[in-house]
Short mmCIF file of C-alpha atoms in Angstrom, two decimals:
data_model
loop_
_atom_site.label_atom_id
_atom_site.label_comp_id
_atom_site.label_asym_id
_atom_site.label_seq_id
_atom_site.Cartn_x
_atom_site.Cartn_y
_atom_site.Cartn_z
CA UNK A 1 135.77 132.47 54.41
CA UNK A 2 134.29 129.34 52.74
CA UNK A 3 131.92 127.50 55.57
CA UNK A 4 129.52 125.86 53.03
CA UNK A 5 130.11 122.67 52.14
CA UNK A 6 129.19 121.99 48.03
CA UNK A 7 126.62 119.35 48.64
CA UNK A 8 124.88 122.52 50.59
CA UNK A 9 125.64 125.24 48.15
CA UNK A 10 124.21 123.43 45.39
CA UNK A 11 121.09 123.38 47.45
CA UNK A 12 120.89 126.76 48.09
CA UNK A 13 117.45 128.32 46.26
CA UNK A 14 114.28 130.71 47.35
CA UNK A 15 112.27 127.71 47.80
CA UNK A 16 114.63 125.87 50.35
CA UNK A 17 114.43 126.57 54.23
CA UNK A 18 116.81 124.87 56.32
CA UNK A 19 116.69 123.29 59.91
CA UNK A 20 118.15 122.65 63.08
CA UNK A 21 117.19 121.59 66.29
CA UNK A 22 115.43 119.41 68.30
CA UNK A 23 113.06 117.65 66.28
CA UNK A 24 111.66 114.66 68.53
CA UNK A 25 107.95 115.63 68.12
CA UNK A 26 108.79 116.28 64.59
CA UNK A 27 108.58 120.16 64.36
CA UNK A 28 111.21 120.21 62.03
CA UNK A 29 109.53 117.69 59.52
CA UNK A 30 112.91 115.47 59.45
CA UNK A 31 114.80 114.01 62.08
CA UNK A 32 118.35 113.05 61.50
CA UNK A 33 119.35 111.72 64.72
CA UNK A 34 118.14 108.90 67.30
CA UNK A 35 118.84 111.48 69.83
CA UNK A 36 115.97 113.86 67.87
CA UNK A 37 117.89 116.55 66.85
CA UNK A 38 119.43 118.24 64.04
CA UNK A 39 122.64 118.74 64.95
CA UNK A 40 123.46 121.02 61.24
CA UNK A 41 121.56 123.84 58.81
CA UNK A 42 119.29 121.03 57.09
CA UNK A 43 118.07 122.07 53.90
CA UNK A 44 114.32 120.73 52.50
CA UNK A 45 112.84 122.01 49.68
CA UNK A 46 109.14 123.34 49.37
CA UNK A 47 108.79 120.85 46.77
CA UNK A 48 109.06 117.95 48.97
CA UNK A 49 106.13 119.02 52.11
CA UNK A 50 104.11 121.29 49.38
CA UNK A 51 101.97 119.87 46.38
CA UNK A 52 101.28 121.56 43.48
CA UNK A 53 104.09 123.46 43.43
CA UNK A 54 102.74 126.20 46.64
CA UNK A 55 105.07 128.15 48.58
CA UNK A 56 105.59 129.29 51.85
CA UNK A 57 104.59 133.01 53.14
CA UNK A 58 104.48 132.58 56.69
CA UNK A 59 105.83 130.15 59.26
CA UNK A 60 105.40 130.29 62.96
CA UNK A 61 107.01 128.11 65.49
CA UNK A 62 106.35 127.01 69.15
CA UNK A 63 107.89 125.06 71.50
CA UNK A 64 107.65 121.51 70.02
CA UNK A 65 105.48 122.53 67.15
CA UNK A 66 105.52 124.52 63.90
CA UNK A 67 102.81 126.08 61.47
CA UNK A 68 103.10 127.08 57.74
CA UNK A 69 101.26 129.51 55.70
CA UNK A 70 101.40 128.96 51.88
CA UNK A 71 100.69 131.83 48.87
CA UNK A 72 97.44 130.00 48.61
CA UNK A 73 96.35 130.57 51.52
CA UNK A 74 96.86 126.92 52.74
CA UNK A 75 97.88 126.17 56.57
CA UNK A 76 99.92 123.42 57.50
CA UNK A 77 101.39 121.62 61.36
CA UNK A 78 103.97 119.85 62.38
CA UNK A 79 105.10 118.51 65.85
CA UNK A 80 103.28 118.29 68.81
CA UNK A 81 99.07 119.01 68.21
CA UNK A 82 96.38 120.53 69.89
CA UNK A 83 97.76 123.99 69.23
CA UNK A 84 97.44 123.29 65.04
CA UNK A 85 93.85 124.43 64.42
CA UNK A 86 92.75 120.27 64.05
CA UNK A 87 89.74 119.21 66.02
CA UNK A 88 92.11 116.54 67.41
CA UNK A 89 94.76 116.09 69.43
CA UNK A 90 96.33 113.09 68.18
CA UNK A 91 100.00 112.32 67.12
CA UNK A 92 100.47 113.44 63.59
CA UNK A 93 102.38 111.46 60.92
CA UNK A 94 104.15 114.28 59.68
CA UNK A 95 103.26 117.66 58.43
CA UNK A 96 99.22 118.04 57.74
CA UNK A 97 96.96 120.23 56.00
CA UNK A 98 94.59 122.19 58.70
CA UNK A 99 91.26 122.30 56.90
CA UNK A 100 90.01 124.87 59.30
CA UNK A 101 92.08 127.51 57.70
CA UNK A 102 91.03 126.47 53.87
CA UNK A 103 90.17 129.78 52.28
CA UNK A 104 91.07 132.06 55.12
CA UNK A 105 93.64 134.37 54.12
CA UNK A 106 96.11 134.37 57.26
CA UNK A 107 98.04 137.52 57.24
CA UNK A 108 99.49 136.96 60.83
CA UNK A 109 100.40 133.58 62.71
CA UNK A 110 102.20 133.94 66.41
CA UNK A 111 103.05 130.85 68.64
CA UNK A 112 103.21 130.62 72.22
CA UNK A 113 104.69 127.42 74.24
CA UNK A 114 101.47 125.60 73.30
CA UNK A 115 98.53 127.61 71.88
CA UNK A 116 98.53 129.60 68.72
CA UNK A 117 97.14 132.84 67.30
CA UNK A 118 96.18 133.26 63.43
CA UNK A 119 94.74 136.31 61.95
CA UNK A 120 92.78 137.21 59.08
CA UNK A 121 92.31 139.98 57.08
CA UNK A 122 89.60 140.26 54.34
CA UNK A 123 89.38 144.04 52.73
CA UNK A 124 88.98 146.46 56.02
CA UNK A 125 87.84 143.43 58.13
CA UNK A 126 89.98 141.23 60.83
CA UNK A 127 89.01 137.92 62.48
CA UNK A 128 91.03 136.27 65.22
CA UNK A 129 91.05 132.56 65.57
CA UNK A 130 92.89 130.66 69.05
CA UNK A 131 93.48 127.61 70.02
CA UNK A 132 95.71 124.90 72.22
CA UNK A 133 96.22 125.07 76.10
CA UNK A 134 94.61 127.33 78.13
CA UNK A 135 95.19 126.62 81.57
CA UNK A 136 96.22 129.99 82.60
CA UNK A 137 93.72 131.37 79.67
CA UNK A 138 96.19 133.58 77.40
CA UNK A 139 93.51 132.40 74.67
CA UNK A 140 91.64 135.79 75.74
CA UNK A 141 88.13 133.74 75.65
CA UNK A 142 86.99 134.44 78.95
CA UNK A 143 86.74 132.29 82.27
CA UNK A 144 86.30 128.79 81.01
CA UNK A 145 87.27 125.40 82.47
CA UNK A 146 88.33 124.20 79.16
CA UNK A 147 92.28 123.61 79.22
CA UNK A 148 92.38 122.66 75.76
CA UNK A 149 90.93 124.35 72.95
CA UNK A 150 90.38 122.77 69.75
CA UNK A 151 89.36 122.92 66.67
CA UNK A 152 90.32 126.96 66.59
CA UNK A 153 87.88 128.92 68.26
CA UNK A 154 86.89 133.01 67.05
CA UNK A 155 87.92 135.75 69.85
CA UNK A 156 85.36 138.35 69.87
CA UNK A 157 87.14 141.54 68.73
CA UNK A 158 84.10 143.97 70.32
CA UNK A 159 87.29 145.49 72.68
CA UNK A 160 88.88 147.49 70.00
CA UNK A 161 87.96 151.19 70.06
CA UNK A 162 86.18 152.20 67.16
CA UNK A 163 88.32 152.33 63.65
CA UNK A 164 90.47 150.57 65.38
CA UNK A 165 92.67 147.64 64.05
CA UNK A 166 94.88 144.82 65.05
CA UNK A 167 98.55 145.30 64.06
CA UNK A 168 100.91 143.08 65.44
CA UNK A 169 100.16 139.68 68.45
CA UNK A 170 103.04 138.74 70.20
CA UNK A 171 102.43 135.08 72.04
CA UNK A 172 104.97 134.43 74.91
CA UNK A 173 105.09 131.27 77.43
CA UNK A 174 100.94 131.70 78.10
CA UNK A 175 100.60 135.44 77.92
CA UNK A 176 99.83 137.58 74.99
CA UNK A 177 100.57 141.06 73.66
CA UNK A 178 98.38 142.86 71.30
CA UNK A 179 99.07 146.15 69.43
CA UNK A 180 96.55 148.13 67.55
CA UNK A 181 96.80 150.71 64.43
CA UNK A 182 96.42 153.62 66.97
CA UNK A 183 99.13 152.56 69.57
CA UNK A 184 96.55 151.09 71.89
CA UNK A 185 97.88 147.62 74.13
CA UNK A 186 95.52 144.63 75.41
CA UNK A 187 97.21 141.65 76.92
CA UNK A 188 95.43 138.46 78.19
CA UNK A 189 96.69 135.20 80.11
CA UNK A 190 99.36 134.63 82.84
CA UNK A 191 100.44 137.42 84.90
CA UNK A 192 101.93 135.71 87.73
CA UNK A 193 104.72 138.83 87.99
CA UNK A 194 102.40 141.72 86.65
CA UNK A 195 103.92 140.55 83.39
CA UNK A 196 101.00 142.45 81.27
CA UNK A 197 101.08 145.19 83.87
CA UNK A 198 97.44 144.39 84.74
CA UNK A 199 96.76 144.53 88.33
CA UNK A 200 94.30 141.73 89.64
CA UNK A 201 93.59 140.16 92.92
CA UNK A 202 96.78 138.29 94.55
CA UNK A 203 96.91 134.27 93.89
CA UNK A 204 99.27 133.12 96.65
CA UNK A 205 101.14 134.12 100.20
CA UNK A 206 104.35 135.33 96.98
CA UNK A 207 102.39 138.20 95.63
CA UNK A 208 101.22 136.05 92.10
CA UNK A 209 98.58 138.21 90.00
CA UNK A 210 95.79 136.50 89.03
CA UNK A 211 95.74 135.56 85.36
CA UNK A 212 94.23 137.76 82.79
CA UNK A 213 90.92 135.84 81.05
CA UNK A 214 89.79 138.37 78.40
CA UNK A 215 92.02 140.88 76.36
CA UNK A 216 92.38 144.44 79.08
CA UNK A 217 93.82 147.79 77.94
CA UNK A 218 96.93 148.04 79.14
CA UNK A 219 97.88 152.06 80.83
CA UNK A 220 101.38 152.98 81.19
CA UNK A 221 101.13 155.92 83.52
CA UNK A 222 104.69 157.44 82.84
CA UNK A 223 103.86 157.71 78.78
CA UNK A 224 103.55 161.63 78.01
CA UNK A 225 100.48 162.61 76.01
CA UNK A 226 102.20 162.73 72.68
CA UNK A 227 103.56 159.37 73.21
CA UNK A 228 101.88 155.79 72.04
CA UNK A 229 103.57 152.76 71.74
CA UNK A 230 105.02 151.67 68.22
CA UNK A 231 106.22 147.95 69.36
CA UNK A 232 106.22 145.10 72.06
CA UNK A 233 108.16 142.04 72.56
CA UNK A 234 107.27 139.47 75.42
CA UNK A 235 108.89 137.27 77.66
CA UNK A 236 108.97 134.75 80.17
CA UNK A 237 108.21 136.90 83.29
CA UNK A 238 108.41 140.33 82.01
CA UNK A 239 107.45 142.37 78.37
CA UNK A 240 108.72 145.52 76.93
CA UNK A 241 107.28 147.99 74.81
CA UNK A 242 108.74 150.43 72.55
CA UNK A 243 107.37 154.12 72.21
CA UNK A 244 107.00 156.70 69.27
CA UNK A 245 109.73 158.50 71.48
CA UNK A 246 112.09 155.71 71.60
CA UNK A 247 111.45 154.55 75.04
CA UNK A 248 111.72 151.50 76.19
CA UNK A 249 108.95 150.31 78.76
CA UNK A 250 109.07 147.08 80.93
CA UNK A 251 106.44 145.72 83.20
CA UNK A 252 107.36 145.10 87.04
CA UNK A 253 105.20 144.50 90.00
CA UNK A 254 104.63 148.53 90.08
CA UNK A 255 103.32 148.35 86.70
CA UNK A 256 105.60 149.30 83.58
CA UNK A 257 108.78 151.35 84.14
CA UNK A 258 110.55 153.38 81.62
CA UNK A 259 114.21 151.89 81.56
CA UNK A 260 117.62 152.30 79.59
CA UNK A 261 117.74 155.91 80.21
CA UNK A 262 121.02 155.98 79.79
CA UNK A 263 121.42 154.83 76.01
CA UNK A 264 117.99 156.20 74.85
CA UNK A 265 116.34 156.58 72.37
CA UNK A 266 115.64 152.94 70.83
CA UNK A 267 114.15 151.85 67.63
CA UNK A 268 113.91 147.95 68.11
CA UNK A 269 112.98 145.76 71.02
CA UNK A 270 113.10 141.79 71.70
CA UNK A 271 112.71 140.17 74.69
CA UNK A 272 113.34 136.23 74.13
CA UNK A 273 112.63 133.34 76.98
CA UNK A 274 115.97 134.11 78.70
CA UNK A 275 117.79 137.69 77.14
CA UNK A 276 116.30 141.06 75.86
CA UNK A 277 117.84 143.32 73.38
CA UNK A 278 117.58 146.52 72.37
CA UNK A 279 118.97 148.84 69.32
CA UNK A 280 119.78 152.30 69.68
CA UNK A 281 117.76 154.46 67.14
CA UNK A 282 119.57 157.07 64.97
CA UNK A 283 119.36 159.87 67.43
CA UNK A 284 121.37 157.96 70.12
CA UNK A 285 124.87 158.83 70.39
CA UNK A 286 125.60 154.86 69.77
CA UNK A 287 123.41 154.76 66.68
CA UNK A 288 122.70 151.83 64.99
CA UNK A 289 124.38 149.74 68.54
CA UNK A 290 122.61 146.74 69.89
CA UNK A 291 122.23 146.78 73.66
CA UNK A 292 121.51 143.87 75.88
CA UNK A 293 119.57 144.14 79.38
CA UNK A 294 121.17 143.18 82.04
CA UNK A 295 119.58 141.40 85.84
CA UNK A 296 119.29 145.20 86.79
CA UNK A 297 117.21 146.79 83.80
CA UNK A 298 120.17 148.48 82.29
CA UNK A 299 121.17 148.04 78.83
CA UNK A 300 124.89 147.15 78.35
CA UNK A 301 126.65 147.64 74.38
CA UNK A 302 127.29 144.62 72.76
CA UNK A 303 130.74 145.02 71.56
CA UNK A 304 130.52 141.57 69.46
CA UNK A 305 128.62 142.93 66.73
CA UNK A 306 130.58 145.30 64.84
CA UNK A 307 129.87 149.36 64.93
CA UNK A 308 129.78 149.04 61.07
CA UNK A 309 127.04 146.49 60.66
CA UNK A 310 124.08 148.08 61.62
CA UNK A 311 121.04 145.32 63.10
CA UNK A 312 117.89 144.71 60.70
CA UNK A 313 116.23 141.73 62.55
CA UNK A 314 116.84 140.05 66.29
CA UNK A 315 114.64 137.19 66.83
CA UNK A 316 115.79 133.61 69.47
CA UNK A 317 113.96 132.23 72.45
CA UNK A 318 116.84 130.74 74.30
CA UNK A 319 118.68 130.83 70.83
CA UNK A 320 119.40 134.13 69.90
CA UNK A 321 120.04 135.95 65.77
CA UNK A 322 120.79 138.82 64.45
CA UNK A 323 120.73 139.95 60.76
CA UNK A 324 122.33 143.09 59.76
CA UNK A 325 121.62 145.48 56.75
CA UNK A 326 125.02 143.85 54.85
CA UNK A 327 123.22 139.93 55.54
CA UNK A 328 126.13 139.26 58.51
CA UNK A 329 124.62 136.65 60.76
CA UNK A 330 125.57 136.18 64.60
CA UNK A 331 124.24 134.14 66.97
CA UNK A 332 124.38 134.12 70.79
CA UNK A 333 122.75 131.34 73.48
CA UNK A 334 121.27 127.98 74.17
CA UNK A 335 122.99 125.06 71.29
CA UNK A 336 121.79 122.13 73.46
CA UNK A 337 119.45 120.96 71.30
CA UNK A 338 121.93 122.18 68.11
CA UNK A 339 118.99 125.32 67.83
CA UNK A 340 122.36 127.46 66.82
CA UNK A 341 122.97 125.41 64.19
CA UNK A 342 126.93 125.51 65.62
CA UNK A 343 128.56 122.31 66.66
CA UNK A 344 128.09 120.92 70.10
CA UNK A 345 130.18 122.94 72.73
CA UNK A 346 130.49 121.90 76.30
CA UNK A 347 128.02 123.85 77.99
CA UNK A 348 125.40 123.80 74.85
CA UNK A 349 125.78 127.11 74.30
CA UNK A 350 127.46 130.29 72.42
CA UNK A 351 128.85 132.10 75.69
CA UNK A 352 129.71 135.21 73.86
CA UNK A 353 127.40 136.94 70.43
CA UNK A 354 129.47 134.85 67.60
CA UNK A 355 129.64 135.36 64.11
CA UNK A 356 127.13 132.13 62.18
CA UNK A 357 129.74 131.91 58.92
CA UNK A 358 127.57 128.82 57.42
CA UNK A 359 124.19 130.94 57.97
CA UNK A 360 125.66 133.92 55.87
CA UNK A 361 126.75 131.98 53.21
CA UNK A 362 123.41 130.18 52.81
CA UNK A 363 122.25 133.50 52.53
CA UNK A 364 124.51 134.96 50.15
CA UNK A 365 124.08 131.75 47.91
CA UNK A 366 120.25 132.30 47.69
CA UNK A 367 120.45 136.06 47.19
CA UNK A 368 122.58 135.29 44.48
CA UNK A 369 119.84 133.83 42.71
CA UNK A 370 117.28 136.19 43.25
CA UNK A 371 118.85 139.40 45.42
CA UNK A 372 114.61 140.03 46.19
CA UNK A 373 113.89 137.21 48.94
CA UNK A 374 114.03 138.55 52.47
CA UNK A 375 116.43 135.95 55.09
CA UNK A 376 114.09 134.96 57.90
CA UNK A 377 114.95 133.18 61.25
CA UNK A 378 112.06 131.66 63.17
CA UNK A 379 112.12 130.09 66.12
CA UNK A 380 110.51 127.62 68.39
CA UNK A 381 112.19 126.73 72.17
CA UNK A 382 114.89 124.99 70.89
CA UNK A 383 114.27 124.61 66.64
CA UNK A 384 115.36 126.86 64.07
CA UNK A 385 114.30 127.34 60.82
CA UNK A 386 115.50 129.44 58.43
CA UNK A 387 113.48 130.60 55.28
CA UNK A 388 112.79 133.34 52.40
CA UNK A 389 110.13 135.73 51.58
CA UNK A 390 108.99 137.67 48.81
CA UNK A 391 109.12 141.20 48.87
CA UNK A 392 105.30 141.93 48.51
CA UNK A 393 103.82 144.38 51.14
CA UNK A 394 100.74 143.38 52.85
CA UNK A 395 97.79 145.01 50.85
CA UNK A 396 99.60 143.09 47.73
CA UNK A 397 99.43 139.84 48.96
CA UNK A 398 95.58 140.91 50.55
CA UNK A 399 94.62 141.59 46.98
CA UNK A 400 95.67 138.64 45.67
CA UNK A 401 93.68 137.01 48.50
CA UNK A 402 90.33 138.93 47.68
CA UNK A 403 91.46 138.58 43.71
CA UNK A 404 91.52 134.77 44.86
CA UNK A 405 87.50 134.81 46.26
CA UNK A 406 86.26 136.34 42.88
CA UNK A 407 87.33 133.43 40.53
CA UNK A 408 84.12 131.32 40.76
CA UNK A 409 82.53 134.15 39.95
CA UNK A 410 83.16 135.21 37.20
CA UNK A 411 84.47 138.40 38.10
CA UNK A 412 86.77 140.38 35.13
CA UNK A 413 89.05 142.78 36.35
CA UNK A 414 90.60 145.40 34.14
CA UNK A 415 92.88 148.32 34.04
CA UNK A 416 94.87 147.34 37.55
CA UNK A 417 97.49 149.76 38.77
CA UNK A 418 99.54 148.95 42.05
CA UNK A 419 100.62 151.54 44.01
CA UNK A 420 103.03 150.43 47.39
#
């Protein structure tokens, strides 16, 4: 099924991410309509935001904002500011360099509605930099009265056990997730429902929990001892984690509750602003399925996506995507704003998981010229971008980082053998 036009498919390349969405703060760099959305897949090349010929490694999005990463280590903003890492918070003209982040190597960037997390690695050594709103503090910097944090400030990491490392920070509306090396949870910021499953002292005559200032250990009581959690999605009143066992966890006013007992074990988790979803791990007699959870914490099949295609990625806020092994794309939720990248529909949305025909072909076209970029969807409330990575693992791209510190100094290197 042809669904690219040839304008687009000439377009297609590794160094071209393409748009939708609503764009009116100008999170999407371009805006095509007076309305401020992108109503189609948009393509831009690096060339034209990037000088010098850099590329993009990582991009994060937010609600009316979005931050690049380049392979040199360069951090850029678009959209709505405060939550950029500038020591401003004034309208931007565009996309602009952060100079905070000059020479950092970022190895980690999550969003939240309006703050931002950005993490950096240097050899065996982390350092966690925050910044935007902070009214119900999910900036983990303690009780402050600041509600607006910029330039980026430095969380003190002296709450990690010892050896212990961060491995993954998961930013929802104003709370945040974080996951260490040895399976070990912290959350920080609002926790109005017992979202982080952090009990504190009662706000209001409804039962609201007191927000979370600092990062807290997180206990999940029901967890057997061989058990530690392996993943963690978060989102707008609840969070789930996933266990070495394939449980799924999610927090409640009691605390967190192991759920989806009947389709268990899982291997994947994500928990958007509006839907969670859930995939069925290979020991599950629906292998390879993708379940979503319904109003009463069960997990229903979804019988859109095809038993044969087994689900590699899930990511969506209101706007929901799913990438399988075979690079089949389907969609499902919120198109108001054209986030789908599917024509308008009468109630701005995709009712039903669909299959995204033009995304696949984008895909496909790209691949085609180098079969070794990764497809990646990110996300903001209601702006898509799609882009591709290099297959480079981690401690590759951290060598090149440290490689990239030595070069003023005369520093010869010799005899180099990678091993990933």
């Amino acid at each position: 099924m042809e669904n690219l036009s040839t304008e687009k498919k000439a377009l297609c390349s590794p160094g071209t991410i393409w748009v939708c969405g609503k764009s009116s703060d100008g999170q999407l760099i371009i805006n095509n309509n007076k309305d401020g959305t992108i109503n189609s897949l948009t393509p831009i090349n690096e060339k034209e935001i990037f000088p010098f010929g850099d590329k993009i490694k990582w991009i994060g999005a937010g609600d009316h904002f979005t931050i690049f990463v380049t392979r040199s280590n360069v951090v850029y903003g678009t959209g709505e500011n405060r939550q950029l890492g500038l020591d401003h918070c004034e309208i931007l003209q565009g996309i602009t360099r952060i100079p905070f982040f000059d020479h950092k190597h970022i190895v980690n960037i999550s969003c939240g509605a309006n703050f931002s997390y950005f993490l950096e690695e240097i050899q065996d050594k982390q350092y966690l930099y925050v910044c935007g709103k902070n009214t119900r503090m999910p900036l983990g910097l303690g009780e402050t009265d600041e509600m607006n944090v910029y330039p980026p400030r430095t969380v003190d990491l002296k709450f990690l056990e010892k050896d212990d490392s961060i491995h993954k920070i998961v930013c929802g509306y104003e709370s945040v997730l974080l996951l260490t090396k040895k399976g070990v949870v912290y959350g920080c910021g609002s926790n109005t429902t017992n979202l982080l499953g952090i009990e504190t002292e009662t706000t209001d005559e409804f039962g609201g929990f007191a927000p979370v200032s600092v990062f807290t250990k997180i206990t999940i009581f029901s967890m057997t001892e061989n058990e530690k959690i392996i993943d963690m999605s978060l989102g707008t009143s609840y969070a789930l984690l996933l266990s070495n066992l394939g449980n799924v966890y999610k927090s409640s006013y009691e605390g967190f509750i192991k759920i989806g007992l009947k389709f268990s074990p899982f291997e994947m988790i994500h928990y958007g602003s509006t839907n969670a979803f859930a995939k069925l791990s290979k020991e599950s007699k629906h292998s390879g399925r993708i379940a979503s959870l319904s109003s009463s914490d069960t997990f229903e099949l979804a019988e859109d996506i095809p038993e044969t295609q087994e689900v590699i990625s899930i990511v969506g806020l209101a706007a929901f995507f799913f990438i399988t092994k075979e690079y089949q794309v389907y969609c499902s939720g919120y198109n108001s704003f054209y986030e789908l990248g599917l024509p308008k529909r009468a109630v701005g949305a995709a009712t039903i998981i669909e299959r995204h025909y033009e995304m696949e072909e984008i895909i496909k076209n790209t691949r085609n010229l180098n079969e070794k970029v990764i497809p990646t969807i990110v996300t903001g409330f209601n702006h898509t971008i799609l882009y591709f990575k290099s297959i480079e693992s981690r401690e590759y791209l951290r060598f090149f980082s440290n490689l990239e510190k030595h070069v003023y100094n005369d520093t010869i290197l010799t005899d180099l053998t990678f091993n990933f």
